[in-house]
PDB file of C-alpha atoms in Angstrom:
ATOM      1  CA  MET A 780     175.899 112.918  82.063  1.00 98.00           C
ATOM      2  CA  ARG A 781     176.562 109.489  80.593  1.00 98.00           C
ATOM      3  CA  ILE A 782     177.727 106.713  82.921  1.00 98.00           C
ATOM      4  CA  ILE A 783     178.421 102.979  82.876  1.00 98.00           C
ATOM      5  CA  VAL A 784     178.805 100.965  86.096  1.00 98.00           C
ATOM      6  CA  HIS A 785     179.727  97.362  86.878  1.00 98.00           C
ATOM      7  CA  GLY A 786     179.115  95.120  89.852  1.00 96.00           C
ATOM      8  CA  GLY A 787     181.993  92.691  89.428  1.00 94.00           C
ATOM      9  CA  ALA A 788     183.048  89.804  87.212  1.00 92.00           C
ATOM     10  CA  GLY A 789     182.813  86.279  88.609  1.00 86.00           C
ATOM     11  CA  SER A 790     180.357  83.445  88.991  1.00 83.00           C
ATOM     12  CA  PRO A 791     176.631  84.048  88.396  1.00 85.00           C
ATOM     13  CA  PRO A 792     174.997  85.961  91.289  1.00 84.00           C
ATOM     14  CA  ASP A 793     172.350  84.324  93.435  1.00 81.00           C
ATOM     15  CA  GLU A 794     169.970  87.298  93.083  1.00 86.00           C
ATOM     16  CA  PRO A 795     170.708  88.765  89.638  1.00 92.00           C
ATOM     17  CA  ASP A 796     167.513  90.801  89.380  1.00 95.00           C
ATOM     18  CA  ASP A 797     167.978  92.413  92.794  1.00 94.00           C
ATOM     19  CA  ARG A 798     171.608  93.182  92.070  1.00 94.00           C
ATOM     20  CA  GLN A 799     170.731  94.607  88.672  1.00 96.00           C
ATOM     21  CA  ALA A 800     168.188  96.900  90.286  1.00 97.00           C
ATOM     22  CA  VAL A 801     170.879  98.245  92.619  1.00 97.00           C
ATOM     23  CA  LEU A 802     173.256  98.747  89.689  1.00 97.00           C
ATOM     24  CA  ASP A 803     170.538 100.637  87.821  1.00 98.00           C
ATOM     25  CA  GLU A 804     169.974 102.840  90.879  1.00 98.00           C
ATOM     26  CA  ALA A 805     173.708 103.520  91.128  1.00 98.00           C
ATOM     27  CA  ALA A 806     173.919 104.456  87.456  1.00 98.00           C
ATOM     28  CA  GLY A 807     170.882 106.683  87.853  1.00 98.00           C
ATOM     29  CA  ALA A 808     172.439 108.458  90.822  1.00 98.00           C
ATOM     30  CA  GLY A 809     175.587 109.057  88.821  1.00 98.00           C
ATOM     31  CA  SER A 810     173.721 110.362  85.792  1.00 98.00           C
ATOM     32  CA  GLU A 811     172.205 113.150  87.898  1.00 97.00           C
ATOM     33  CA  ALA A 812     175.580 114.495  89.059  1.00 98.00           C
ATOM     34  CA  ASP A 813     177.003 117.822  87.922  1.00 95.00           C
ATOM     35  CA  ASP A 814     180.398 116.579  86.788  1.00 97.00           C
ATOM     36  CA  PRO A 815     182.027 113.215  85.911  1.00 98.00           C
ATOM     37  CA  THR A 816     184.015 112.954  89.138  1.00 98.00           C
ATOM     38  CA  GLU A 817     180.927 113.375  91.278  1.00 98.00           C
ATOM     39  CA  ALA A 818     179.069 110.995  88.943  1.00 98.00           C
ATOM     40  CA  VAL A 819     181.449 108.077  89.444  1.00 98.00           C
ATOM     41  CA  CYS A 820     181.750 108.777  93.162  1.00 98.00           C
ATOM     42  CA  ALA A 821     177.972 108.876  93.613  1.00 98.00           C
ATOM     43  CA  ALA A 822     177.510 105.615  91.729  1.00 98.00           C
ATOM     44  CA  VAL A 823     180.309 103.831  93.572  1.00 98.00           C
ATOM     45  CA  ARG A 824     179.164 105.104  96.978  1.00 98.00           C
ATOM     46  CA  HIS A 825     175.740 103.597  96.304  1.00 98.00           C
ATOM     47  CA  LEU A 826     177.305 100.200  95.622  1.00 97.00           C
ATOM     48  CA  GLU A 827     179.736 100.403  98.561  1.00 97.00           C
ATOM     49  CA  SER A 828     176.735 100.618 100.879  1.00 96.00           C
ATOM     50  CA  ASP A 829     175.036  97.503  99.501  1.00 95.00           C
ATOM     51  CA  PRO A 830     176.248  94.179 100.983  1.00 92.00           C
ATOM     52  CA  ARG A 831     175.425  92.362  97.752  1.00 91.00           C
ATOM     53  CA  PHE A 832     178.687  93.728  96.354  1.00 93.00           C
ATOM     54  CA  ASN A 833     182.280  93.241  97.452  1.00 93.00           C
ATOM     55  CA  ALA A 834     183.035  96.862  98.237  1.00 95.00           C
ATOM     56  CA  GLY A 835     182.518  98.754 101.469  1.00 96.00           C
ATOM     57  CA  VAL A 836     179.992  96.900 103.621  1.00 95.00           C
ATOM     58  CA  GLY A 837     180.132  93.180 102.878  1.00 89.00           C
ATOM     59  CA  GLY A 838     183.688  93.215 101.583  1.00 92.00           C
ATOM     60  CA  ALA A 839     185.868  90.108 101.587  1.00 92.00           C
ATOM     61  CA  VAL A 840     187.442  89.041 104.873  1.00 93.00           C
ATOM     62  CA  GLN A 841     191.234  88.772 105.141  1.00 94.00           C
ATOM     63  CA  SER A 842     193.204  86.177 107.086  1.00 93.00           C
ATOM     64  CA  ASP A 843     192.982  88.094 110.375  1.00 93.00           C
ATOM     65  CA  GLY A 844     189.195  88.428 110.205  1.00 93.00           C
ATOM     66  CA  HIS A 845     189.140  92.060 109.068  1.00 95.00           C
ATOM     67  CA  VAL A 846     187.714  93.684 105.935  1.00 96.00           C
ATOM     68  CA  ARG A 847     190.000  96.270 104.325  1.00 97.00           C
ATOM     69  CA  THR A 848     188.842  98.501 101.498  1.00 98.00           C
ATOM     70  CA  ASP A 849     190.658  99.936  98.468  1.00 98.00           C
ATOM     71  CA  ALA A 850     189.669 102.423  95.765  1.00 98.00           C
ATOM     72  CA  GLY A 851     191.086 104.495  92.936  1.00 98.00           C
ATOM     73  CA  LEU A 852     189.866 107.543  91.016  1.00 98.00           C
ATOM     74  CA  MET A 853     191.292 109.157  87.871  1.00 98.00           C
ATOM     75  CA  THR A 854     190.223 111.937  85.507  1.00 98.00           C
ATOM     76  CA  ASP A 855     191.134 112.533  81.875  1.00 98.00           C
ATOM     77  CA  ASP A 856     193.788 115.094  82.832  1.00 97.00           C
ATOM     78  CA  ARG A 857     195.630 112.178  84.490  1.00 97.00           C
ATOM     79  CA  GLU A 858     194.969 113.478  87.986  1.00 98.00           C
ATOM     80  CA  VAL A 859     194.820 110.468  90.295  1.00 98.00           C
ATOM     81  CA  GLY A 860     193.934 109.527  93.851  1.00 98.00           C
ATOM     82  CA  ALA A 861     193.890 106.098  95.464  1.00 98.00           C
ATOM     83  CA  ALA A 862     193.720 104.605  98.940  1.00 98.00           C
ATOM     84  CA  CYS A 863     194.114 101.040 100.136  1.00 98.00           C
ATOM     85  CA  GLY A 864     194.207  98.682 103.090  1.00 98.00           C
ATOM     86  CA  MET A 865     191.635 100.618 105.101  1.00 98.00           C
ATOM     87  CA  PRO A 866     189.790  98.845 107.922  1.00 97.00           C
ATOM     88  CA  GLY A 867     186.500 100.448 108.903  1.00 97.00           C
ATOM     89  CA  VAL A 868     186.114 102.676 105.830  1.00 98.00           C
ATOM     90  CA  GLU A 869     182.891 102.062 103.903  1.00 98.00           C
ATOM     91  CA  HIS A 870     183.318 104.739 101.249  1.00 98.00           C
ATOM     92  CA  ALA A 871     186.825 104.085 100.023  1.00 98.00           C
ATOM     93  CA  VAL A 872     186.111 106.068  96.857  1.00 98.00           C
ATOM     94  CA  ASP A 873     185.716 109.221  98.955  1.00 98.00           C
ATOM     95  CA  VAL A 874     189.160 108.691 100.451  1.00 98.00           C
ATOM     96  CA  ALA A 875     190.623 108.238  96.971  1.00 98.00           C
ATOM     97  CA  ARG A 876     189.029 111.556  96.049  1.00 98.00           C
ATOM     98  CA  VAL A 877     190.595 113.245  99.089  1.00 98.00           C
ATOM     99  CA  VAL A 878     194.014 111.898  98.121  1.00 98.00           C
ATOM    100  CA  LYS A 879     193.498 113.248  94.592  1.00 98.00           C
ATOM    101  CA  THR A 880     192.274 116.702  95.545  1.00 98.00           C
ATOM    102  CA  GLU A 881     193.957 117.422  98.882  1.00 98.00           C
ATOM    103  CA  THR A 882     197.425 115.855  98.654  1.00 98.00           C
ATOM    104  CA  PRO A 883     200.323 115.843  96.181  1.00 98.00           C
ATOM    105  CA  HIS A 884     200.267 112.029  96.212  1.00 98.00           C
ATOM    106  CA  VAL A 885     198.750 109.251  94.129  1.00 98.00           C
ATOM    107  CA  LEU A 886     198.260 106.524  96.759  1.00 98.00           C
ATOM    108  CA  LEU A 887     197.935 106.400 100.547  1.00 98.00           C
ATOM    109  CA  ALA A 888     197.758 103.163 102.545  1.00 98.00           C
ATOM    110  CA  GLY A 889     196.602 101.612 105.785  1.00 97.00           C
ATOM    111  CA  VAL A 890     196.088 103.468 109.046  1.00 96.00           C
ATOM    112  CA  HIS A 891     197.391 106.715 107.568  1.00 98.00           C
ATOM    113  CA  ALA A 892     194.747 106.580 104.843  1.00 98.00           C
ATOM    114  CA  VAL A 893     192.130 106.023 107.552  1.00 98.00           C
ATOM    115  CA  ASP A 894     193.483 109.008 109.492  1.00 98.00           C
ATOM    116  CA  LEU A 895     193.268 111.163 106.355  1.00 98.00           C
ATOM    117  CA  ALA A 896     189.695 110.010 105.796  1.00 98.00           C
ATOM    118  CA  ALA A 897     188.708 111.022 109.321  1.00 98.00           C
ATOM    119  CA  ALA A 898     190.436 114.386 108.997  1.00 98.00           C
ATOM    120  CA  TYR A 899     188.401 115.204 105.892  1.00 98.00           C
ATOM    121  CA  GLY A 900     185.049 114.012 107.197  1.00 98.00           C
ATOM    122  CA  VAL A 901     184.860 110.545 105.634  1.00 98.00           C
ATOM    123  CA  GLU A 902     183.287 108.181 108.150  1.00 98.00           C
ATOM    124  CA  THR A 903     185.637 105.672 109.758  1.00 98.00           C
ATOM    125  CA  GLY A 904     185.182 102.915 112.317  1.00 97.00           C
ATOM    126  CA  VAL A 905     182.368 101.301 110.310  1.00 97.00           C
ATOM    127  CA  ASP A 906     181.581  97.615 110.859  1.00 96.00           C
ATOM    128  CA  LEU A 907     182.141  96.311 107.325  1.00 96.00           C
ATOM    129  CA  LEU A 908     181.039  92.752 108.064  1.00 93.00           C
ATOM    130  CA  SER A 909     177.599  91.926 106.700  1.00 91.00           C
ATOM    131  CA  ASP A 910     175.437  89.179 108.189  1.00 91.00           C
ATOM    132  CA  ARG A 911     176.598  86.889 105.383  1.00 88.00           C
ATOM    133  CA  THR A 912     180.326  87.558 105.697  1.00 90.00           C
ATOM    134  CA  ARG A 913     180.173  87.328 109.480  1.00 91.00           C
ATOM    135  CA  GLU A 914     178.567  83.891 109.228  1.00 89.00           C
ATOM    136  CA  GLN A 915     180.999  82.763 106.559  1.00 88.00           C
ATOM    137  CA  TRP A 916     184.014  83.858 108.569  1.00 90.00           C
ATOM    138  CA  ALA A 917     182.614  81.952 111.567  1.00 90.00           C
ATOM    139  CA  ASP A 918     182.527  78.832 109.384  1.00 88.00           C
ATOM    140  CA  VAL A 919     186.186  79.110 108.337  1.00 87.00           C
ATOM    141  CA  ASP A 920     188.252  76.197 109.648  1.00 83.00           C
ATOM    142  CA  ASP A 921     191.182  77.026 111.916  1.00 87.00           C
ATOM    143  CA  PRO A 922     191.911  80.658 111.027  1.00 90.00           C
ATOM    144  CA  PRO A 923     195.561  81.490 111.700  1.00 91.00           C
ATOM    145  CA  THR A 924     196.533  82.907 115.076  1.00 90.00           C
ATOM    146  CA  GLY A 925     200.327  83.036 114.734  1.00 92.00           C
ATOM    147  CA  ASP A 926     202.724  85.430 113.043  1.00 94.00           C
ATOM    148  CA  ALA A 927     202.739  86.686 109.457  1.00 94.00           C
ATOM    149  CA  ARG A 928     204.462  83.507 108.263  1.00 94.00           C
ATOM    150  CA  ASP A 929     201.647  81.448 109.787  1.00 92.00           C
ATOM    151  CA  HIS A 930     199.118  83.607 107.932  1.00 93.00           C
ATOM    152  CA  ALA A 931     201.051  83.364 104.650  1.00 93.00           C
ATOM    153  CA  GLU A 932     201.173  79.567 104.804  1.00 90.00           C
ATOM    154  CA  TRP A 933     197.495  79.379 105.731  1.00 89.00           C
ATOM    155  CA  VAL A 934     196.253  81.488 102.813  1.00 90.00           C
ATOM    156  CA  ARG A 935     198.192  79.585 100.115  1.00 87.00           C
ATOM    157  CA  ASP A 936     195.452  77.000  99.642  1.00 80.00           C
ATOM    158  CA  ARG A 937     192.545  79.268 100.552  1.00 82.00           C
ATOM    159  CA  PHE A 938     193.042  82.642  98.857  1.00 82.00           C
ATOM    160  CA  GLY A 939     190.222  83.612  96.537  1.00 65.00           C
ATOM    161  CA  GLY A 940     188.169  80.454  96.892  1.00 58.00           C
ATOM    162  CA  ASP A 941     187.776  77.983  94.025  1.00 45.00           C
ATOM    163  CA  PRO A 942     188.110  78.897  90.296  1.00 35.00           C
ATOM    164  CA  GLU A 943     184.426  79.838  90.167  1.00 36.00           C
ATOM    165  CA  GLY A 944     185.024  82.677  92.635  1.00 41.00           C
ATOM    166  CA  ARG A 945     183.430  80.895  95.575  1.00 44.00           C
ATOM    167  CA  ASP A 946     184.932  79.678  98.801  1.00 42.00           C
ATOM    168  CA  ASP A 947     183.623  76.637 100.664  1.00 40.00           C
ATOM    169  CA  ALA A 948     180.738  78.684 102.063  1.00 38.00           C
ATOM    170  CA  GLY A 949     179.666  79.871  98.631  1.00 38.00           C
ATOM    171  CA  ARG A 950     181.075  83.366  98.985  1.00 40.00           C
ATOM    172  CA  ARG A 951     181.353  85.297  95.686  1.00 48.00           C
ATOM    173  CA  ASP A 952     184.341  87.584  96.010  1.00 49.00           C
ATOM    174  CA  HIS A 953     184.921  89.059  92.565  1.00 59.00           C
ATOM    175  CA  ASP A 954     182.205  91.698  92.997  1.00 76.00           C
ATOM    176  CA  THR A 955     184.451  94.739  92.845  1.00 93.00           C
ATOM    177  CA  VAL A 956     182.460  97.777  91.706  1.00 97.00           C
ATOM    178  CA  GLY A 957     183.340 100.575  89.331  1.00 98.00           C
ATOM    179  CA  ALA A 958     182.068 103.378  87.137  1.00 98.00           C
ATOM    180  CA  VAL A 959     183.135 105.561  84.216  1.00 98.00           C
ATOM    181  CA  ALA A 960     181.321 108.819  83.404  1.00 98.00           C
ATOM    182  CA  THR A 961     181.478 111.667  80.904  1.00 98.00           C
ATOM    183  CA  ASP A 962     179.651 114.932  80.382  1.00 97.00           C
ATOM    184  CA  GLY A 963     180.666 115.008  76.723  1.00 96.00           C
ATOM    185  CA  ASP A 964     183.928 116.715  77.533  1.00 96.00           C
ATOM    186  CA  ARG A 965     185.562 115.485  80.742  1.00 98.00           C
ATOM    187  CA  VAL A 966     185.863 111.802  81.736  1.00 98.00           C
ATOM    188  CA  ALA A 967     186.347 110.152  85.139  1.00 98.00           C
ATOM    189  CA  ALA A 968     186.816 106.530  86.193  1.00 98.00           C
ATOM    190  CA  ALA A 969     186.636 104.963  89.655  1.00 98.00           C
ATOM    191  CA  THR A 970     186.864 101.465  91.126  1.00 98.00           C
ATOM    192  CA  SER A 971     186.294 100.226  94.692  1.00 98.00           C
ATOM    193  CA  THR A 972     186.679  96.845  96.380  1.00 97.00           C
ATOM    194  CA  GLY A 973     186.795  94.869  99.576  1.00 95.00           C
ATOM    195  CA  GLY A 974     189.517  92.643  98.121  1.00 92.00           C
ATOM    196  CA  ARG A 975     189.367  88.871  97.743  1.00 89.00           C
ATOM    197  CA  TRP A 976     188.175  86.269 100.180  1.00 89.00           C
ATOM    198  CA  LEU A 977     190.787  84.914 102.622  1.00 90.00           C
ATOM    199  CA  ALA A 978     193.663  87.010 101.353  1.00 92.00           C
ATOM    200  CA  LEU A 979     196.699  87.576 103.538  1.00 94.00           C
ATOM    201  CA  ALA A 980     196.042  90.396 106.005  1.00 94.00           C
ATOM    202  CA  GLY A 981     197.209  93.594 104.326  1.00 94.00           C
ATOM    203  CA  ARG A 982     196.961  92.248 100.772  1.00 95.00           C
ATOM    204  CA  VAL A 983     196.233  94.893  98.144  1.00 96.00           C
ATOM    205  CA  GLY A 984     195.092  93.896  94.665  1.00 94.00           C
ATOM    206  CA  ASP A 985     194.722  95.726  91.383  1.00 96.00           C
ATOM    207  CA  VAL A 986     191.988  98.186  92.323  1.00 97.00           C
ATOM    208  CA  PRO A 987     194.068 101.098  93.699  1.00 98.00           C
ATOM    209  CA  GLN A 988     196.888 100.580  91.190  1.00 98.00           C
ATOM    210  CA  VAL A 989     196.826 103.141  88.381  1.00 98.00           C
ATOM    211  CA  GLY A 990     196.367 101.433  85.031  1.00 98.00           C
ATOM    212  CA  SER A 991     195.270  98.153  86.559  1.00 98.00           C
ATOM    213  CA  GLY A 992     191.971  98.636  88.390  1.00 98.00           C
ATOM    214  CA  PHE A 993     191.233 102.005  86.792  1.00 98.00           C
ATOM    215  CA  TYR A 994     192.598 104.376  84.163  1.00 98.00           C
ATOM    216  CA  CYS A 995     191.553 107.539  82.359  1.00 98.00           C
ATOM    217  CA  THR A 996     192.972 109.769  79.599  1.00 98.00           C
ATOM    218  CA  PRO A 997     191.444 112.183  77.067  1.00 98.00           C
ATOM    219  CA  GLY A 998     190.695 109.062  74.998  1.00 98.00           C
ATOM    220  CA  GLY A 999     188.342 107.618  77.611  1.00 98.00           C
ATOM    221  CA  GLY A1000     188.196 105.755  80.894  1.00 98.00           C
ATOM    222  CA  ALA A1001     188.096 102.168  82.134  1.00 98.00           C
ATOM    223  CA  SER A1002     187.322 100.243  85.317  1.00 98.00           C
ATOM    224  CA  ALA A1003     188.329  96.598  85.787  1.00 98.00           C
ATOM    225  CA  THR A1004     187.188  93.737  87.991  1.00 96.00           C
ATOM    226  CA  GLY A1005     188.218  90.134  88.557  1.00 94.00           C
ATOM    227  CA  ALA A1006     191.391  88.319  89.610  1.00 92.00           C
ATOM    228  CA  GLY A1007     193.376  91.254  90.953  1.00 93.00           C
ATOM    229  CA  GLU A1008     196.876  89.850  90.779  1.00 94.00           C
ATOM    230  CA  ASP A1009     196.366  88.919  87.124  1.00 95.00           C
ATOM    231  CA  ILE A1010     194.777  92.279  86.289  1.00 97.00           C
ATOM    232  CA  ALA A1011     197.807  94.014  87.777  1.00 97.00           C
ATOM    233  CA  ARG A1012     200.189  91.809  85.789  1.00 97.00           C
ATOM    234  CA  VAL A1013     198.752  93.070  82.491  1.00 97.00           C
ATOM    235  CA  THR A1014     197.533  96.560  83.581  1.00 98.00           C
ATOM    236  CA  LEU A1015     194.111  95.743  82.160  1.00 98.00           C
ATOM    237  CA  SER A1016     192.452  99.159  82.427  1.00 98.00           C
ATOM    238  CA  ARG A1017     195.402 100.897  80.779  1.00 98.00           C
ATOM    239  CA  ARG A1018     195.300  98.447  77.883  1.00 98.00           C
ATOM    240  CA  ALA A1019     191.553  98.978  77.397  1.00 98.00           C
ATOM    241  CA  VAL A1020     192.062 102.745  77.189  1.00 98.00           C
ATOM    242  CA  GLN A1021     194.984 102.290  74.810  1.00 98.00           C
ATOM    243  CA  PHE A1022     192.703 100.338  72.512  1.00 98.00           C
ATOM    244  CA  LEU A1023     190.269 103.266  72.628  1.00 98.00           C
ATOM    245  CA  GLU A1024     193.093 105.635  71.780  1.00 97.00           C
ATOM    246  CA  SER A1025     194.038 103.473  68.799  1.00 97.00           C
ATOM    247  CA  GLY A1026     190.614 104.140  67.280  1.00 96.00           C
ATOM    248  CA  ARG A1027     188.514 101.159  68.366  1.00 98.00           C
ATOM    249  CA  ASP A1028     184.978 101.729  69.568  1.00 98.00           C
ATOM    250  CA  ALA A1029     184.181 101.049  73.216  1.00 98.00           C
ATOM    251  CA  SER A1030     182.926  97.489  72.804  1.00 98.00           C
ATOM    252  CA  ALA A1031     185.840  96.503  70.581  1.00 98.00           C
ATOM    253  CA  ALA A1032     188.348  98.075  72.968  1.00 98.00           C
ATOM    254  CA  ALA A1033     186.914  96.184  75.942  1.00 98.00           C
ATOM    255  CA  GLU A1034     186.857  92.912  74.022  1.00 98.00           C
ATOM    256  CA  ALA A1035     190.426  93.352  72.783  1.00 98.00           C
ATOM    257  CA  ALA A1036     191.672  94.056  76.304  1.00 98.00           C
ATOM    258  CA  ILE A1037     189.981  90.951  77.707  1.00 98.00           C
ATOM    259  CA  GLU A1038     191.238  88.806  74.844  1.00 98.00           C
ATOM    260  CA  GLU A1039     194.788  89.989  75.450  1.00 98.00           C
ATOM    261  CA  PHE A1040     194.338  89.421  79.185  1.00 97.00           C
ATOM    262  CA  GLY A1041     193.367  85.810  78.529  1.00 96.00           C
ATOM    263  CA  ASP A1042     196.424  85.299  76.341  1.00 96.00           C
ATOM    264  CA  HIS A1043     198.788  86.171  79.196  1.00 97.00           C
ATOM    265  CA  VAL A1044     197.234  85.005  82.477  1.00 95.00           C
ATOM    266  CA  GLU A1045     194.941  82.283  83.797  1.00 91.00           C
ATOM    267  CA  GLY A1046     192.497  84.288  85.894  1.00 91.00           C
ATOM    268  CA  THR A1047     189.209  85.833  84.795  1.00 93.00           C
ATOM    269  CA  ALA A1048     188.305  89.496  84.561  1.00 96.00           C
ATOM    270  CA  GLY A1049     185.961  92.081  83.151  1.00 97.00           C
ATOM    271  CA  VAL A1050     186.291  95.704  82.097  1.00 98.00           C
ATOM    272  CA  ILE A1051     183.982  98.607  81.275  1.00 98.00           C
ATOM    273  CA  VAL A1052     185.019 101.534  79.072  1.00 98.00           C
ATOM    274  CA  LEU A1053     183.524 104.873  78.063  1.00 98.00           C
ATOM    275  CA  THR A1054     184.633 107.485  75.545  1.00 98.00           C
ATOM    276  CA  PRO A1055     184.170 111.278  75.880  1.00 98.00           C
ATOM    277  CA  ASP A1056     181.306 111.150  73.370  1.00 97.00           C
ATOM    278  CA  GLY A1057     179.480 108.555  75.488  1.00 98.00           C
ATOM    279  CA  ASP A1058     180.240 105.326  73.634  1.00 98.00           C
ATOM    280  CA  ALA A1059     180.049 102.626  76.337  1.00 98.00           C
ATOM    281  CA  GLY A1060     181.357  99.076  76.181  1.00 98.00           C
ATOM    282  CA  ALA A1061     182.003  96.078  78.393  1.00 98.00           C
ATOM    283  CA  ALA A1062     183.600  92.644  78.106  1.00 98.00           C
ATOM    284  CA  TYR A1063     184.458  89.774  80.439  1.00 97.00           C
ATOM    285  CA  ASP A1064     185.757  86.211  80.328  1.00 95.00           C
ATOM    286  CA  SER A1065     184.243  85.088  83.635  1.00 92.00           C
ATOM    287  CA  GLU A1066     180.816  83.461  83.835  1.00 91.00           C
ATOM    288  CA  ALA A1067     179.030  86.725  84.516  1.00 93.00           C
ATOM    289  CA  MET A1068     179.409  90.484  84.878  1.00 96.00           C
ATOM    290  CA  GLN A1069     176.467  92.792  85.411  1.00 96.00           C
ATOM    291  CA  THR A1070     176.567  96.373  84.145  1.00 98.00           C
ATOM    292  CA  SER A1071     174.226  99.326  83.811  1.00 98.00           C
ATOM    293  CA  VAL A1072     174.306 102.420  81.602  1.00 98.00           C
ATOM    294  CA  ALA A1073     172.437 105.652  82.228  1.00 98.00           C
ATOM    295  CA  GLY A1074     172.233 109.015  80.510  1.00 96.00           C
ATOM    296  CA  ASP A1075     171.801 109.991  76.870  1.00 88.00           C
ATOM    297  CA  ARG A1076     174.681 109.776  74.487  1.00 83.00           C
TER     298      ARG A1076
END
């Protein structure tokens, strides 16, 4: 098994060595799996459980004080599952897998996605606030208490923090996680997130959108991270895979996708790609994006 994982594109992390060690562990866990789907799920689950990353535990807090998780999973036969807007679900990638394997649908949202998770044995009701995010939410000035319009007006000047990916408390919220794996034949890609800091309650970004946060075809797979609205506007993961399909190697495909992204939108992003023969590549236009690769090509 060959696998590449990422821990998000954004500003430089405060503990890069510790985060890199966790990424290496996640990649190692994926490389020991029996098939690409289990490989990406194992890697992503590892990262969803670590509060250093914005996925699962430690995810970004929305305007009503809740963390909601999203994830998407796709294989090279274009089978897809995604789930979004889930409070209390740490392992969003497992719910995406249930949607893919147990339903005729591509995407399930909100409380119904949580109900599906519980029905298939995925843990729900998890406290997704970490010590850090709980303290940072407590420091937020005047969180909205009115109706949806109140919330919408409040988030306009607060959503996502400053251009460096930090809010006033120093929260890094671009740390979406993802993985792409191949066994030399099949390919799978998965991405998981806790969203972006101080988004409108119920906001869903690029991660569970096919072609935006994740994409996979016989030509290879991709997982994206960064400014979700901008990633969705250009379907970043789909473009990266299309560059693979046009004959570019993995690094060139990732770089071309990020260059094109920068030509069309103002946000920052990163993407990882992997071909069926194990050629791995990554590119980003943010300040930093940590990745890890495991398994022989």
